[in-house]
PDB file of C-alpha atoms in Angstrom:
ATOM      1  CA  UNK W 224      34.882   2.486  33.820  1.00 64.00           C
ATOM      2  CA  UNK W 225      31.737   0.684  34.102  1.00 65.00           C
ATOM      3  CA  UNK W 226      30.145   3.329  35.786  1.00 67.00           C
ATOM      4  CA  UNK W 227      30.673   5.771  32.942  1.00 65.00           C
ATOM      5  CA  UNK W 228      30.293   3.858  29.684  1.00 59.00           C
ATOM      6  CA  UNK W 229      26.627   3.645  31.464  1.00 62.00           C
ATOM      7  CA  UNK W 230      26.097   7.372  32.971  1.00 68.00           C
ATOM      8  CA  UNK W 231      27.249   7.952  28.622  1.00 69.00           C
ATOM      9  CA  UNK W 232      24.857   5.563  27.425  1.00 66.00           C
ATOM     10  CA  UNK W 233      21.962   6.911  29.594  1.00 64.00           C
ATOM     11  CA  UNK W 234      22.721  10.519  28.357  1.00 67.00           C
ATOM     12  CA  UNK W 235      22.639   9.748  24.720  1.00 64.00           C
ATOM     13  CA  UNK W 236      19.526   7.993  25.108  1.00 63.00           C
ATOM     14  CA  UNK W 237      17.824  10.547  27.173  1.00 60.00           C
ATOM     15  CA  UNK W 238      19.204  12.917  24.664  1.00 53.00           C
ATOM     16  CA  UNK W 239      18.085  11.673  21.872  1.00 48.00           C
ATOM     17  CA  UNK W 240      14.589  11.493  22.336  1.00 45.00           C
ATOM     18  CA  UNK W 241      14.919  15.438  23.949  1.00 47.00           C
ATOM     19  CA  UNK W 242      16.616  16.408  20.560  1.00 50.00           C
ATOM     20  CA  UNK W 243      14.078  14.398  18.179  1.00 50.00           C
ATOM     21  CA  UNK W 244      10.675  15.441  19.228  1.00 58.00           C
ATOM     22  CA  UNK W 245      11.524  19.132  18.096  1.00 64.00           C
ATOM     23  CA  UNK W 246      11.623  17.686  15.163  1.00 87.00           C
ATOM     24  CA  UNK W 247       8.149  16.171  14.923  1.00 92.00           C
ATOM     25  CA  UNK W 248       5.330  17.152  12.398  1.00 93.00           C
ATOM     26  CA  UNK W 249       2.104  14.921  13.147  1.00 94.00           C
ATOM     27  CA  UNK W 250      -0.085  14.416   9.915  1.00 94.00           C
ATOM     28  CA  UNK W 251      -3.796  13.930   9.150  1.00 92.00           C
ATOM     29  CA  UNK W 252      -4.689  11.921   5.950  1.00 92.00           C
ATOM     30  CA  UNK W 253      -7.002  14.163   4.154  1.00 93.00           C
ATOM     31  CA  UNK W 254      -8.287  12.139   2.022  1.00 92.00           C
ATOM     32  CA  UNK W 255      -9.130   8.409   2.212  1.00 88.00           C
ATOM     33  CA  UNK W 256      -6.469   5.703   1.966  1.00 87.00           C
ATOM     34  CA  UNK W 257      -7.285   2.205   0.891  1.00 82.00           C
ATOM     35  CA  UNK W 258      -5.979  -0.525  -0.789  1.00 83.00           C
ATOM     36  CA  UNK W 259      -8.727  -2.767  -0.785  1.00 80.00           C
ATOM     37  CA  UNK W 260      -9.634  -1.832  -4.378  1.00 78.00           C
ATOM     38  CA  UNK W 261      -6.714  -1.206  -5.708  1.00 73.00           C
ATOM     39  CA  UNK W 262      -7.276   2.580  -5.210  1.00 79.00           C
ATOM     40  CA  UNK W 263      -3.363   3.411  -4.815  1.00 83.00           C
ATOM     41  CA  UNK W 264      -0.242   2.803  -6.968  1.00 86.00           C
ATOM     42  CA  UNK W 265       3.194   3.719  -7.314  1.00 89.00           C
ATOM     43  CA  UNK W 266       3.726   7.583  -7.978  1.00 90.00           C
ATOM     44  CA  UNK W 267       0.154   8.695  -6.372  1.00 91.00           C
ATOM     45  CA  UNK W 268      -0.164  11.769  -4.504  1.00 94.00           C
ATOM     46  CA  UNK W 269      -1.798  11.617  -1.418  1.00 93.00           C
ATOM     47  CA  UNK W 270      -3.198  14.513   0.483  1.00 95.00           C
ATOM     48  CA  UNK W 271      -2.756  15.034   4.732  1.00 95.00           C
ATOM     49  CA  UNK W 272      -2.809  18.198   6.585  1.00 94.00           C
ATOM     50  CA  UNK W 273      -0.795  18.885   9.840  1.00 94.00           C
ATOM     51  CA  UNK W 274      -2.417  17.898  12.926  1.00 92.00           C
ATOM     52  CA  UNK W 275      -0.543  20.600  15.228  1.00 91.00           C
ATOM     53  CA  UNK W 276       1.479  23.954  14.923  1.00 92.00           C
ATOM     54  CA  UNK W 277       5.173  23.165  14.256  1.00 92.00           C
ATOM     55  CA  UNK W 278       7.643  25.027  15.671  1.00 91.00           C
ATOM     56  CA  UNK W 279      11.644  25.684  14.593  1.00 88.00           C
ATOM     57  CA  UNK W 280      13.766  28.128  16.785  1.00 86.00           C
ATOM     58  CA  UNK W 281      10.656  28.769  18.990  1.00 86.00           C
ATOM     59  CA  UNK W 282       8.623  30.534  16.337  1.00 89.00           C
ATOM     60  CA  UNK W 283       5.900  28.789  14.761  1.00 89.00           C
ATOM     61  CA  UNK W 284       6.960  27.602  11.140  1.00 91.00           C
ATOM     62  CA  UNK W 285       3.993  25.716   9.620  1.00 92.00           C
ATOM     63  CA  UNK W 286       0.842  25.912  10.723  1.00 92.00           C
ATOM     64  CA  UNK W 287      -2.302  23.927  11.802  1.00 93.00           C
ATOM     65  CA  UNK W 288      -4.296  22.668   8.828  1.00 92.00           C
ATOM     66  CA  UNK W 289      -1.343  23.352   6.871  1.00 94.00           C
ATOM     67  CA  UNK W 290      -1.981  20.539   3.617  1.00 95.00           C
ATOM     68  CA  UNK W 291       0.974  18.347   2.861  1.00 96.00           C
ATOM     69  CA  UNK W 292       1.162  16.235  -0.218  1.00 95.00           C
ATOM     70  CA  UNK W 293       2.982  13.150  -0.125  1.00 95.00           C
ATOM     71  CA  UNK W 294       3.889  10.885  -3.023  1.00 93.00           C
ATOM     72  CA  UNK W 295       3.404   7.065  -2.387  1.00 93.00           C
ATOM     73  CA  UNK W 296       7.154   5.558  -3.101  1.00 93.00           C
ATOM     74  CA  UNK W 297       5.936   1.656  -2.699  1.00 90.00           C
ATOM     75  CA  UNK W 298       2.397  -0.267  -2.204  1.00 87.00           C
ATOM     76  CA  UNK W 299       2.531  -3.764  -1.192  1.00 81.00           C
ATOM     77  CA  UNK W 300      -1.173  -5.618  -1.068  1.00 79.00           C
ATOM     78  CA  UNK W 301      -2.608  -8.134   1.320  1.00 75.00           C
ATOM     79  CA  UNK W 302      -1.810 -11.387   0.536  1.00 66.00           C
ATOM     80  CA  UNK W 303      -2.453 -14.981   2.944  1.00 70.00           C
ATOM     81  CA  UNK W 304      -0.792 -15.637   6.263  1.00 65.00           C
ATOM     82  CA  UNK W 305       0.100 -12.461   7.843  1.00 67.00           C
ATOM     83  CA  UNK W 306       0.654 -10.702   4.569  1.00 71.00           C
ATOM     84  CA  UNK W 307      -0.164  -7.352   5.374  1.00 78.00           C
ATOM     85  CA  UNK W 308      -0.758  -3.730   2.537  1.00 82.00           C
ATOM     86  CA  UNK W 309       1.828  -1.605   3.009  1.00 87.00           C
ATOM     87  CA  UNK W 310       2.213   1.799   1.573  1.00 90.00           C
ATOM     88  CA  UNK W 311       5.444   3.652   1.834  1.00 93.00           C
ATOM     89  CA  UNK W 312       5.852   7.123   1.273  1.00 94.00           C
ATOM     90  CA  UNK W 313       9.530   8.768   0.808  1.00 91.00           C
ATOM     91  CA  UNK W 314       8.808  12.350   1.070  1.00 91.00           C
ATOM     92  CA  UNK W 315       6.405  14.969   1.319  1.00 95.00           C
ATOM     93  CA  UNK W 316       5.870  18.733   0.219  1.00 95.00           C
ATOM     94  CA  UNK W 317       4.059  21.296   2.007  1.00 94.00           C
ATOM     95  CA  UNK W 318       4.714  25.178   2.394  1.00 93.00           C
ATOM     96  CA  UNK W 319       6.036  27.167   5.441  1.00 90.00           C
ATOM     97  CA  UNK W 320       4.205  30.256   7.495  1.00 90.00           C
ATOM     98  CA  UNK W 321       5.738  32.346   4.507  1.00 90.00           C
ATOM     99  CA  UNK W 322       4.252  30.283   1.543  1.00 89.00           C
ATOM    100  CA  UNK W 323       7.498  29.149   0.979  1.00 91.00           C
ATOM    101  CA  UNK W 324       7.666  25.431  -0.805  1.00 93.00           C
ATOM    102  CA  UNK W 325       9.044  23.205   1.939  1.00 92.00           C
ATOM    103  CA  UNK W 326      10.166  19.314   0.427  1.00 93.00           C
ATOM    104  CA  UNK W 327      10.507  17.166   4.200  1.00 92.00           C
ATOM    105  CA  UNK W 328      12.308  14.093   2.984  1.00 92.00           C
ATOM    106  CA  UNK W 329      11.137  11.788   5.688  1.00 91.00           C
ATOM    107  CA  UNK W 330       9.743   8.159   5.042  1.00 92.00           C
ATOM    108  CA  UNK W 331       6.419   6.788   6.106  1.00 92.00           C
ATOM    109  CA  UNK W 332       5.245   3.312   6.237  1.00 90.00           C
ATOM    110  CA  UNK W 333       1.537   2.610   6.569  1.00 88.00           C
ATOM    111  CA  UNK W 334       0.810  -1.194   7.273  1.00 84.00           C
ATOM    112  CA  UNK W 335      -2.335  -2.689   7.871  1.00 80.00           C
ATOM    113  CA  UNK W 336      -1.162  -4.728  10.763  1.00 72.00           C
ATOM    114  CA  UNK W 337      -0.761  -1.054  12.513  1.00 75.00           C
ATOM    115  CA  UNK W 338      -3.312   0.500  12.150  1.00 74.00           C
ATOM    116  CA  UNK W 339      -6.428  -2.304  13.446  1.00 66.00           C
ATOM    117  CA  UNK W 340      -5.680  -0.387  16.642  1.00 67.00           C
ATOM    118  CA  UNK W 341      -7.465   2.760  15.743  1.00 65.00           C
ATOM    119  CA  UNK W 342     -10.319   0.726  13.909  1.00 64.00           C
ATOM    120  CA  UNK W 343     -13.605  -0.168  15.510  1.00 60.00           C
ATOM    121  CA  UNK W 344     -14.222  -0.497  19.337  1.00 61.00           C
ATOM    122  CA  UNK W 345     -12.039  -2.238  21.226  1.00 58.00           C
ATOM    123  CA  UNK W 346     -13.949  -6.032  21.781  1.00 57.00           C
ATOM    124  CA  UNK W 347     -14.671  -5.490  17.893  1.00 55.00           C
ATOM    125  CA  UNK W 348     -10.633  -5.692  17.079  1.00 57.00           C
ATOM    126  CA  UNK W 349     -10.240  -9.043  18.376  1.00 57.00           C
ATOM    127  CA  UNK W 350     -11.878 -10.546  15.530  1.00 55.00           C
ATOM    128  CA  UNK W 351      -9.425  -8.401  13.537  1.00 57.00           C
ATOM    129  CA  UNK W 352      -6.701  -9.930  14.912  1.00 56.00           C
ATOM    130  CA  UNK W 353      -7.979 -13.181  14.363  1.00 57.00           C
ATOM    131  CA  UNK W 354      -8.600 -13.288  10.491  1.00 56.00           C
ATOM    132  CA  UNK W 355      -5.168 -11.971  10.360  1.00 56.00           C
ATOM    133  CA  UNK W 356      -4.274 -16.118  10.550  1.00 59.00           C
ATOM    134  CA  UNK W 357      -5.742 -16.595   7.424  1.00 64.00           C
ATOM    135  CA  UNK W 358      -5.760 -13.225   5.160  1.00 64.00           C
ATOM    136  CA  UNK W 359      -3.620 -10.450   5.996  1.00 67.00           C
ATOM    137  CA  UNK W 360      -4.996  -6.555   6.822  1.00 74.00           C
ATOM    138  CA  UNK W 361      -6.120  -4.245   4.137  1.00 75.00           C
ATOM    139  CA  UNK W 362      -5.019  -0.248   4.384  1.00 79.00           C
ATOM    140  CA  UNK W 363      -8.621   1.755   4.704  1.00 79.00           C
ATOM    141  CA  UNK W 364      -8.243   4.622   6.711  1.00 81.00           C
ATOM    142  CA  UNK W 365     -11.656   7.070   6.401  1.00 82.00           C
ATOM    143  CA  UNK W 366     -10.559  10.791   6.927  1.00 82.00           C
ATOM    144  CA  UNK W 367     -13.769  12.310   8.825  1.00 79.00           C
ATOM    145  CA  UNK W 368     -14.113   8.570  10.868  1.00 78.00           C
ATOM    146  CA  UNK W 369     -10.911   7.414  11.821  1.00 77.00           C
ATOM    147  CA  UNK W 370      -8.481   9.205  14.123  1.00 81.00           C
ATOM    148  CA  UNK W 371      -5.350   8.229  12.994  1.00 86.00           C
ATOM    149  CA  UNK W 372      -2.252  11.037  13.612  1.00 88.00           C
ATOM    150  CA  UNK W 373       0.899   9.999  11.702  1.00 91.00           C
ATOM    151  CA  UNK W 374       4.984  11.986  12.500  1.00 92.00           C
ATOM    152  CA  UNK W 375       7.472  12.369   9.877  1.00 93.00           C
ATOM    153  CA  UNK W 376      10.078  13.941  10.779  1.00 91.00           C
ATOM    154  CA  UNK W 377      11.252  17.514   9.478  1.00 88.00           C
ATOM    155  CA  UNK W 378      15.747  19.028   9.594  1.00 80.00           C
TER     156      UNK W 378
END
């Protein structure tokens, strides 16, 4: 019995990740993305464009370059102690090979704790981490500098 619950278990897991990455559109911000001057609020739209071709039923369905709009949903800013911006996006709208309008209703959460990682060089990031013990991380991602890819997630 034990022996099967586990051969299951490994199959839906395996599975899963199989079935989801067909599923995957990876994002460019197109613009830049900051919160350290208050830049973004509730109800902006921001612009990305898609990273890679995506694919559905083996022919390509949006392409490269594509833009995407999405509309911020929530923006949290930095605060003391490990407070960290967030922005939170709940869906975005782009259009298909066919110019069709295409709504992908897939969240996004950008936090400045996340994204030190593609900032700077790499000795240069641990004093990022460090000042994140008294002030937490501002959201400033530069389009044509930083290389920052994001998925969401398209049925």
């Amino acid at each position: 019995m034990l022996k099967r619950l586990l051969i299951i278990s490994v199959i839906l897991l395996v599975g899963t990740n199989t079935f989801c990455c067909e599923n995957e559109l990876f994002i460019n911000p197109a613009q830049t993305i900051s919160t350290c001057y208050d830049e973004i609020e509730l109800g902006d739209y921001i612009k990305f464009t898609t990273a890679k071709d995506f694919y559905k039923n083996g022919k390509i369905y949006i392409k490269k370059g594509t833009p995407v709009i999405g509309k911020v949903d929530y923006v949290n800013e930095n605060s003391w102690n490990f407070d960290n911006a967030q922005i939170d996006f709940k869906y975005f709208q782009t259009t298909d090979i066919d110019g069709k309008n295409l709504i992908i209703d897939s969240p996004l959460s950008i936090n400045g704790f996340e994204i030190i990682k593609y900032k700077d060089k790499r000795l240069a990031q641990v004093f990022n981490y460090c000042g994140l013990f008294f002030r937490g991380k501002e959201i400033e991602i530069l389009p044509n500098k930083d290389k920052i890819e994001f998925k969401i997630l398209v049925k």
